[in-house]
XYZ file of C-alpha atoms in Angstrom:
340
model
C 22.717 12.790 -2.013
C 22.528 9.164 -1.548
C 19.733 7.870 -2.530
C 18.077 3.522 -3.416
C 18.053 3.315 -6.177
C 16.691 0.582 -9.277
C 19.829 -0.369 -11.568
C 19.280 -3.664 -14.105
C 18.177 -6.735 -11.866
C 18.851 -5.364 -8.872
C 18.924 -2.364 -6.579
C 21.687 -0.066 -4.966
C 22.557 2.538 -2.606
C 24.396 5.734 -5.014
C 25.007 9.163 -5.094
C 22.295 11.187 -6.910
C 21.579 15.178 -7.458
C 19.805 16.415 -4.747
C 16.145 16.530 -6.225
C 14.233 19.997 -7.850
C 11.402 21.821 -8.459
C 10.073 21.176 -12.282
C 7.105 21.772 -14.469
C 6.416 18.842 -16.128
C 5.430 19.774 -19.665
C 1.799 18.807 -18.835
C 1.539 21.482 -16.246
C 3.335 23.720 -18.870
C 0.571 23.649 -21.187
C -2.377 23.107 -18.333
C -1.165 25.000 -15.637
C -4.760 24.941 -14.053
C -3.422 21.731 -12.941
C -1.023 22.525 -11.401
C -0.399 20.615 -8.261
C 1.705 21.687 -4.831
C 4.867 19.917 -4.781
C 7.206 20.154 -1.586
C 10.786 19.239 -0.998
C 11.256 17.390 2.131
C 13.713 15.839 4.806
C 12.690 12.171 4.068
C 12.586 10.719 7.901
C 11.947 7.207 7.141
C 10.149 4.803 4.728
C 8.643 1.712 4.219
C 8.922 -0.826 1.112
C 6.101 -3.180 -0.485
C 5.593 -5.841 -2.995
C 4.990 -3.446 -5.766
C 8.211 -2.020 -5.752
C 9.558 -5.518 -6.858
C 7.153 -6.678 -8.317
C 6.484 -4.164 -11.501
C 7.822 -5.702 -14.472
C 11.001 -3.128 -15.519
C 13.450 -6.302 -16.875
C 10.394 -6.863 -19.160
C 8.689 -3.346 -19.853
C 11.979 -1.567 -19.528
C 10.275 1.632 -21.437
C 7.858 1.732 -17.778
C 11.114 4.007 -16.887
C 10.724 6.563 -19.422
C 7.601 7.038 -17.183
C 8.720 6.637 -13.799
C 11.597 7.241 -11.699
C 14.633 5.041 -10.201
C 13.863 5.794 -7.240
C 12.874 2.935 -5.001
C 9.990 2.966 -2.048
C 7.133 5.191 -2.246
C 5.837 5.223 1.528
C 7.300 8.101 3.323
C 7.370 10.210 6.306
C 9.265 13.812 6.832
C 9.824 16.854 6.995
C 8.647 19.930 4.468
C 11.675 22.116 3.688
C 10.231 24.010 0.505
C 6.932 24.411 -1.105
C 6.271 25.569 -4.637
C 2.442 26.216 -4.715
C -0.276 25.107 -7.295
C -3.926 24.990 -8.059
C -4.907 22.056 -6.125
C -5.700 24.278 -2.724
C -3.407 21.897 -0.730
C -2.275 24.064 2.944
C 0.495 22.108 3.759
C 3.299 24.465 4.845
C 6.933 24.653 4.695
C 7.853 22.696 9.001
C 5.134 20.359 8.635
C 5.736 17.176 9.776
C 4.104 14.771 7.152
C 3.391 11.100 5.801
C 1.767 8.920 3.170
C 2.690 8.517 -0.252
C 3.853 9.880 -3.093
C 3.482 8.893 -7.092
C 5.568 6.734 -9.867
C 6.821 10.095 -11.090
C 7.879 11.990 -7.648
C 10.508 9.891 -7.142
C 11.561 6.963 -3.976
C 11.853 7.680 -0.330
C 14.303 5.451 0.432
C 16.600 8.919 0.101
C 17.862 11.895 2.099
C 15.656 14.384 0.130
C 12.340 14.205 -2.299
C 10.152 16.231 -3.740
C 6.668 15.234 -3.165
C 3.148 15.677 -4.677
C 0.893 16.801 -2.628
C -2.267 14.455 -3.539
C -1.684 11.409 -0.494
C 0.229 13.499 1.785
C -1.146 14.737 5.296
C 0.268 16.282 8.094
C 1.660 13.660 11.320
C 0.224 13.669 13.877
C 2.217 14.987 16.976
C 1.601 11.499 18.947
C 2.659 9.213 15.423
C 6.437 8.357 15.705
C 8.193 8.636 12.269
C 8.818 5.138 11.322
C 5.269 3.971 12.040
C 3.962 7.059 9.835
C 6.512 5.625 7.217
C 4.236 2.273 7.659
C 0.498 3.540 6.442
C 1.815 4.377 2.572
C 0.648 2.211 -0.281
C -0.519 -0.459 2.556
C -2.911 1.212 4.844
C -4.009 3.699 1.926
C -5.045 0.790 0.096
C -6.673 -1.141 2.799
C -8.859 1.812 3.787
C -10.602 2.468 0.152
C -10.757 -1.507 -0.118
C -12.955 -1.822 3.736
C -14.765 1.591 3.713
C -15.458 2.331 -0.467
C -18.377 -0.127 -0.285
C -20.573 1.536 2.304
C -20.038 0.581 6.370
C -19.035 -2.603 8.112
C -20.439 -1.471 10.909
C -22.175 -5.320 12.142
C -21.118 -6.942 8.596
C -18.476 -10.058 8.372
C -15.775 -9.050 6.648
C -12.454 -11.751 5.483
C -9.367 -10.922 4.855
C -6.985 -13.372 3.053
C -3.560 -13.066 4.126
C -4.183 -10.690 7.255
C -0.974 -11.135 8.857
C 1.125 -9.380 5.978
C 1.300 -5.525 5.228
C -1.384 -4.973 3.997
C -3.740 -7.695 4.957
C -2.892 -6.826 8.758
C -4.141 -2.943 8.447
C -6.990 -4.146 6.869
C -7.880 -6.670 9.696
C -7.203 -3.655 12.054
C -9.200 -1.641 10.051
C -12.512 -3.799 9.408
C -11.871 -4.116 13.759
C -11.931 -0.395 14.146
C -14.766 0.139 12.100
C -16.913 -2.710 14.036
C -17.148 -5.442 11.098
C -16.587 -8.822 12.826
C -13.142 -10.044 10.960
C -11.999 -13.749 9.723
C -8.777 -13.473 8.273
C -7.252 -16.308 6.341
C -3.253 -17.056 7.199
C -1.401 -19.666 8.443
C -1.772 -20.701 12.380
C 1.812 -19.917 13.880
C 0.335 -16.216 13.259
C -2.967 -16.395 15.023
C -1.888 -14.530 18.156
C -0.660 -11.876 16.033
C -3.979 -11.152 14.416
C -5.819 -11.720 16.860
C -4.028 -9.190 18.553
C -5.430 -6.732 15.895
C -8.827 -7.484 16.127
C -9.261 -10.596 14.326
C -11.791 -12.684 15.669
C -11.958 -15.829 13.567
C -8.750 -17.528 12.018
C -8.405 -20.109 9.561
C -5.011 -21.591 8.785
C -4.299 -22.706 5.168
C -1.998 -24.571 6.245
C -4.559 -26.972 7.664
C -6.113 -30.137 5.157
C -9.512 -28.893 6.271
C -9.117 -25.049 5.570
C -11.403 -25.049 1.946
C -14.245 -27.039 3.812
C -13.975 -24.603 7.324
C -14.154 -21.587 4.224
C -17.362 -23.247 2.629
C -18.867 -23.975 5.538
C -18.800 -20.568 7.173
C -21.257 -17.823 7.398
C -21.758 -15.719 4.650
C -19.554 -12.607 3.851
C -20.502 -9.495 3.408
C -17.069 -8.390 2.298
C -13.648 -10.068 1.106
C -10.618 -8.266 0.872
C -7.875 -10.244 -1.220
C -4.042 -9.450 -0.214
C -2.759 -13.085 -1.580
C -3.641 -13.660 -5.286
C -1.356 -12.651 -7.337
C 0.953 -14.522 -10.461
C 3.242 -15.536 -7.735
C 0.615 -17.043 -5.040
C -2.386 -19.391 -4.502
C -5.475 -17.974 -6.162
C -8.340 -17.645 -3.659
C -10.744 -15.727 -6.052
C -12.472 -19.644 -7.616
C -12.760 -20.945 -3.932
C -13.531 -17.961 -1.607
C -15.867 -16.055 -4.101
C -18.301 -18.665 -3.001
C -18.127 -18.039 0.704
C -19.641 -14.008 -0.239
C -23.046 -13.155 0.414
C -25.150 -12.292 -2.388
C -25.295 -9.201 -2.104
C -21.090 -8.678 -1.037
C -18.157 -7.424 -2.686
C -14.450 -9.156 -3.230
C -11.971 -6.932 -3.336
C -8.677 -8.053 -5.075
C -5.000 -5.474 -4.545
C -3.885 -8.064 -7.340
C -4.901 -11.063 -10.041
C -4.055 -13.150 -12.679
C -3.729 -11.460 -16.375
C -6.985 -11.760 -17.203
C -8.063 -9.587 -14.263
C -5.966 -7.423 -14.877
C -7.335 -7.034 -18.691
C -10.499 -6.699 -17.032
C -9.813 -3.733 -14.862
C -7.365 -2.070 -17.504
C -10.767 -2.438 -20.292
C -12.986 -0.901 -17.259
C -10.940 1.820 -17.119
C -11.153 2.834 -20.989
C -14.741 2.054 -21.709
C -16.634 2.497 -18.105
C -18.388 -1.098 -18.564
C -17.465 -3.558 -16.343
C -16.089 -6.988 -17.653
C -15.874 -10.479 -15.577
C -18.133 -11.608 -11.910
C -20.419 -8.389 -10.906
C -19.179 -8.755 -7.507
C -15.723 -8.919 -7.960
C -13.171 -5.555 -8.172
C -9.816 -5.345 -9.069
C -8.599 -2.667 -6.857
C -6.686 0.450 -7.875
C -6.595 3.038 -5.480
C -7.027 6.422 -5.654
C -4.670 7.718 -2.696
C -5.771 10.758 -0.878
C -4.193 13.205 1.551
C -8.329 12.823 2.966
C -7.095 9.518 3.496
C -3.977 9.410 5.139
C -5.718 12.283 7.422
C -8.481 9.940 8.288
C -5.990 7.253 9.429
C -3.564 9.997 11.143
C -6.796 10.279 14.077
C -7.309 6.713 13.795
C -3.970 5.919 15.019
C -3.991 8.623 17.807
C -6.817 7.337 19.424
C -6.561 6.565 23.152
C -9.027 4.264 22.768
C -8.609 2.057 20.319
C -6.018 3.402 17.996
C -5.082 1.835 14.385
C -2.016 -0.039 14.691
C 0.288 -0.726 12.011
C 2.315 -2.963 12.480
C 6.130 -3.333 11.842
C 8.174 -6.741 10.999
C 11.521 -4.851 10.766
C 13.292 -1.666 11.125
C 17.177 -1.379 9.393
C 18.922 1.768 10.741
C 20.539 2.988 7.355
C 19.867 3.031 3.915
C 22.947 0.584 2.743
C 22.827 -1.232 -0.257
C 23.294 -4.273 2.073
C 20.362 -3.494 4.193
C 18.131 -2.601 0.952
C 19.045 -6.191 0.053
C 17.852 -7.649 3.499
C 14.685 -5.760 2.854
C 13.987 -7.085 0.570
C 14.646 -10.308 0.739
C 12.871 -10.518 3.325
C 9.890 -9.010 1.765
C 10.217 -11.683 -0.873
C 9.472 -14.301 1.575
C 6.091 -13.370 2.061
C 6.995 -14.831 6.090
C 6.682 -11.114 7.529
C 4.291 -9.749 10.412
C 3.650 -5.895 8.748
C 6.016 -3.670 7.610
C 9.943 -3.390 6.336
C 10.670 0.468 7.746
C 13.936 2.435 7.435
C 15.535 4.874 9.038
C 16.536 7.330 6.089
C 17.901 10.278 8.000
C 20.614 8.022 9.069
C 21.435 7.578 5.406
């Protein structure tokens, strides 16, 4: 089959063998933990910044633990099921959507073997291309917006509201009843307003920092921008957080990552008590909930698609990632994989 794969310093579409059901050593030793796996025919796939940001050239040993396949967002159809012990109810013929795990392979390929954990049945009224755009961005945003309780009637700030992840955050917060402010370029103001943003802070304006400081405090700040490569919004934005508010980021500085991994090991919190660098626990239940929201006729959850490529070729994969790296997208970048 054809598949987009990581090659040294690049991506390339190549011929690879069809994926097979394989029992990992861990599940051979502990069969009670064995998950259900499925062979799917991929219909559409979408890409995310994490697909190029993982520093494989610096840490090549990561390839011992994850696949060389590109992308994790997917929609498709179940062709075969290898039942595990996780109670998964998916069956042959089901149309599905969600996110695959790092060790399952990629989704810019004709067929994939995926685990059930973050996969759900695709609603009939949800097109395959739109369904594939949920994946990482929607799964991350759903957890960030909902994990600290209801946001109904609360003030939410989304930093980077026009990007693939931020745009989902804006829409989700709006649907769940929050008053939504977002930081983005003024040129994207109408776009984020169409998603439900109530107020826009234009980061290109000379006075944007003053506007943020003078804003009424936010109950939740969802930061989709701060990283080693982009501006660090945390020192300024956290000052606009309400006393009992929560600052949830999806990326951060080196010290933030160190704190986060130490927390996982020691179960103790490091750094500011109201700050969290989110490591999402993607689940099928979250995708089921978002699928219902997406097909609500009155106020649907919209996943904006910036660009859709008609096929998976090396040229199109390069174009897609160059566009993604530009940080100038409005929504997700999707590929038709059925036409590979």
